[in-house]
Amino acid sequence: MNILLCCSAGMSTSLLVTKMKASAESQGIDCKIWAVGNGEVRSHIDSADVLLLGPQIRFMTEQLKKEAGGRIPVAPINPMHYGLCNGEEVLKQAISLIKGE
């Protein structure tokens, strides 16, 4: 499972990535989780199973869905979970999207 996070510069999601990795490890979930800035996201889409967007770039959701061509789910991260850096909840969101729930 490959989970890609994207924000304006890839910096604000880095702590969230760390929290998500810790949550995945504690649950025995094997996955790759990484973050990039919105200028780099297009070169990473093909390596991802899901793309989650930071709330500050949620306006790009439809554009990135088109660029993903329906191959992967693209969705904004819940602002509450993002703001609280709740890695467990964001991981749950990613897994649900991958499963098509």
mmCIF file of C-alpha atoms in Angstrom:
data_model
loop_
_atom_site.group_PDB
_atom_site.id
_atom_site.type_symbol
_atom_site.label_atom_id
_atom_site.label_comp_id
_atom_site.label_asym_id
_atom_site.label_seq_id
_atom_site.Cartn_x
_atom_site.Cartn_y
_atom_site.Cartn_z
ATOM 1 C CA MET A 1 0.000 0.000 0.000
ATOM 2 C CA ASN A 2 1.463 3.338 -1.111
ATOM 3 C CA ILE A 3 0.031 6.471 0.499
ATOM 4 C CA LEU A 4 1.011 9.851 -0.934
ATOM 5 C CA LEU A 5 0.312 13.096 0.914
ATOM 6 C CA CYS A 6 0.560 16.489 -0.722
ATOM 7 C CA CYS A 7 0.545 20.012 0.688
ATOM 8 C CA SER A 8 1.839 23.362 -0.501
ATOM 9 C CA ALA A 9 5.521 22.547 -0.025
ATOM 10 C CA GLY A 10 5.540 19.059 1.509
ATOM 11 C CA MET A 11 6.700 20.396 4.859
ATOM 12 C CA SER A 12 3.501 20.579 6.899
ATOM 13 C CA THR A 13 2.647 16.982 6.063
ATOM 14 C CA SER A 14 6.037 15.606 7.162
ATOM 15 C CA LEU A 15 5.052 15.293 10.842
ATOM 16 C CA LEU A 16 1.754 13.719 9.812
ATOM 17 C CA VAL A 17 3.677 11.166 7.728
ATOM 18 C CA THR A 18 5.760 10.283 10.799
ATOM 19 C CA LYS A 19 2.603 9.809 12.893
ATOM 20 C CA MET A 20 0.947 7.732 10.167
ATOM 21 C CA LYS A 21 3.999 5.482 9.862
ATOM 22 C CA ALA A 22 4.028 4.947 13.632
ATOM 23 C CA SER A 23 0.335 4.044 13.573
ATOM 24 C CA ALA A 24 0.807 1.645 10.655
ATOM 25 C CA GLU A 25 3.754 -0.033 12.354
ATOM 26 C CA SER A 26 1.849 -0.470 15.634
ATOM 27 C CA GLN A 27 -1.010 -2.120 13.698
ATOM 28 C CA GLY A 28 1.267 -4.329 11.613
ATOM 29 C CA ILE A 29 0.267 -2.585 8.382
ATOM 30 C CA ASP A 30 2.904 -2.746 5.659
ATOM 31 C CA CYS A 31 2.861 0.483 3.680
ATOM 32 C CA LYS A 32 4.931 3.264 2.195
ATOM 33 C CA ILE A 33 3.852 6.767 3.222
ATOM 34 C CA TRP A 34 5.487 9.913 1.890
ATOM 35 C CA ALA A 35 4.769 13.593 1.313
ATOM 36 C CA VAL A 36 5.562 15.992 -1.505
ATOM 37 C CA GLY A 37 4.754 19.571 -2.413
ATOM 38 C CA ASN A 38 2.089 20.354 -4.981
ATOM 39 C CA GLY A 39 4.770 21.158 -7.555
ATOM 40 C CA GLU A 40 6.102 17.588 -7.376
ATOM 41 C CA VAL A 41 2.905 15.596 -6.947
ATOM 42 C CA ARG A 42 2.375 14.833 -10.631
ATOM 43 C CA SER A 43 5.639 12.891 -10.828
ATOM 44 C CA HIS A 44 4.595 10.735 -7.840
ATOM 45 C CA ILE A 45 0.945 9.942 -8.657
ATOM 46 C CA ASP A 46 1.792 6.775 -10.604
ATOM 47 C CA SER A 47 3.618 5.327 -7.577
ATOM 48 C CA ALA A 48 0.679 5.847 -5.200
ATOM 49 C CA ASP A 49 -2.442 3.849 -4.342
ATOM 50 C CA VAL A 50 -4.107 6.925 -2.837
ATOM 51 C CA LEU A 51 -3.423 10.674 -2.814
ATOM 52 C CA LEU A 52 -4.422 12.741 0.213
ATOM 53 C CA LEU A 53 -4.306 16.529 0.042
ATOM 54 C CA GLY A 54 -3.602 18.953 2.856
ATOM 55 C CA PRO A 55 -6.562 21.248 3.576
ATOM 56 C CA GLN A 56 -4.667 24.269 2.239
ATOM 57 C CA ILE A 57 -4.658 22.770 -1.280
ATOM 58 C CA ARG A 58 -8.053 21.044 -1.245
ATOM 59 C CA PHE A 59 -9.011 23.377 -4.116
ATOM 60 C CA MET A 60 -6.783 21.163 -6.313
ATOM 61 C CA THR A 61 -8.828 18.004 -5.640
ATOM 62 C CA GLU A 62 -10.765 17.915 -8.930
ATOM 63 C CA GLN A 63 -7.722 18.839 -11.017
ATOM 64 C CA LEU A 64 -5.617 16.080 -9.437
ATOM 65 C CA LYS A 65 -8.455 13.553 -9.789
ATOM 66 C CA LYS A 66 -8.415 14.259 -13.534
ATOM 67 C CA GLU A 67 -4.644 13.909 -13.656
ATOM 68 C CA ALA A 68 -4.851 10.604 -11.775
ATOM 69 C CA GLY A 69 -7.269 9.452 -14.466
ATOM 70 C CA GLY A 70 -9.376 7.427 -12.042
ATOM 71 C CA ARG A 71 -6.452 5.098 -11.288
ATOM 72 C CA ILE A 72 -6.302 6.118 -7.621
ATOM 73 C CA PRO A 73 -8.597 7.880 -5.162
ATOM 74 C CA VAL A 74 -7.779 11.540 -4.496
ATOM 75 C CA ALA A 75 -9.278 13.313 -1.469
ATOM 76 C CA PRO A 76 -8.583 16.152 0.952
ATOM 77 C CA ILE A 77 -7.532 15.227 4.481
ATOM 78 C CA ASN A 78 -10.086 15.988 7.187
ATOM 79 C CA PRO A 79 -8.989 19.430 8.495
ATOM 80 C CA MET A 80 -9.503 18.402 12.133
ATOM 81 C CA HIS A 81 -7.315 15.312 11.759
ATOM 82 C CA TYR A 82 -4.751 17.326 9.823
ATOM 83 C CA GLY A 83 -4.629 20.124 12.392
ATOM 84 C CA LEU A 84 -4.296 17.683 15.287
ATOM 85 C CA CYS A 85 -1.747 15.637 13.329
ATOM 86 C CA ASN A 86 -3.857 12.535 13.977
ATOM 87 C CA GLY A 87 -1.884 9.945 12.027
ATOM 88 C CA GLU A 88 -4.165 7.085 13.030
ATOM 89 C CA GLU A 89 -7.301 8.743 11.612
ATOM 90 C CA VAL A 90 -5.590 9.880 8.408
ATOM 91 C CA LEU A 91 -4.237 6.337 7.937
ATOM 92 C CA LYS A 92 -7.801 5.012 8.381
ATOM 93 C CA GLN A 93 -8.998 7.499 5.755
ATOM 94 C CA ALA A 94 -6.322 6.359 3.302
ATOM 95 C CA ILE A 95 -7.105 2.667 3.822
ATOM 96 C CA SER A 96 -10.855 3.275 3.421
ATOM 97 C CA LEU A 97 -10.265 5.130 0.158
ATOM 98 C CA ILE A 98 -8.013 2.370 -1.178
ATOM 99 C CA LYS A 99 -10.674 -0.229 -0.298
ATOM 100 C CA GLY A 100 -13.302 1.910 -2.037
ATOM 101 C CA GLU A 101 -15.326 2.535 1.119
#
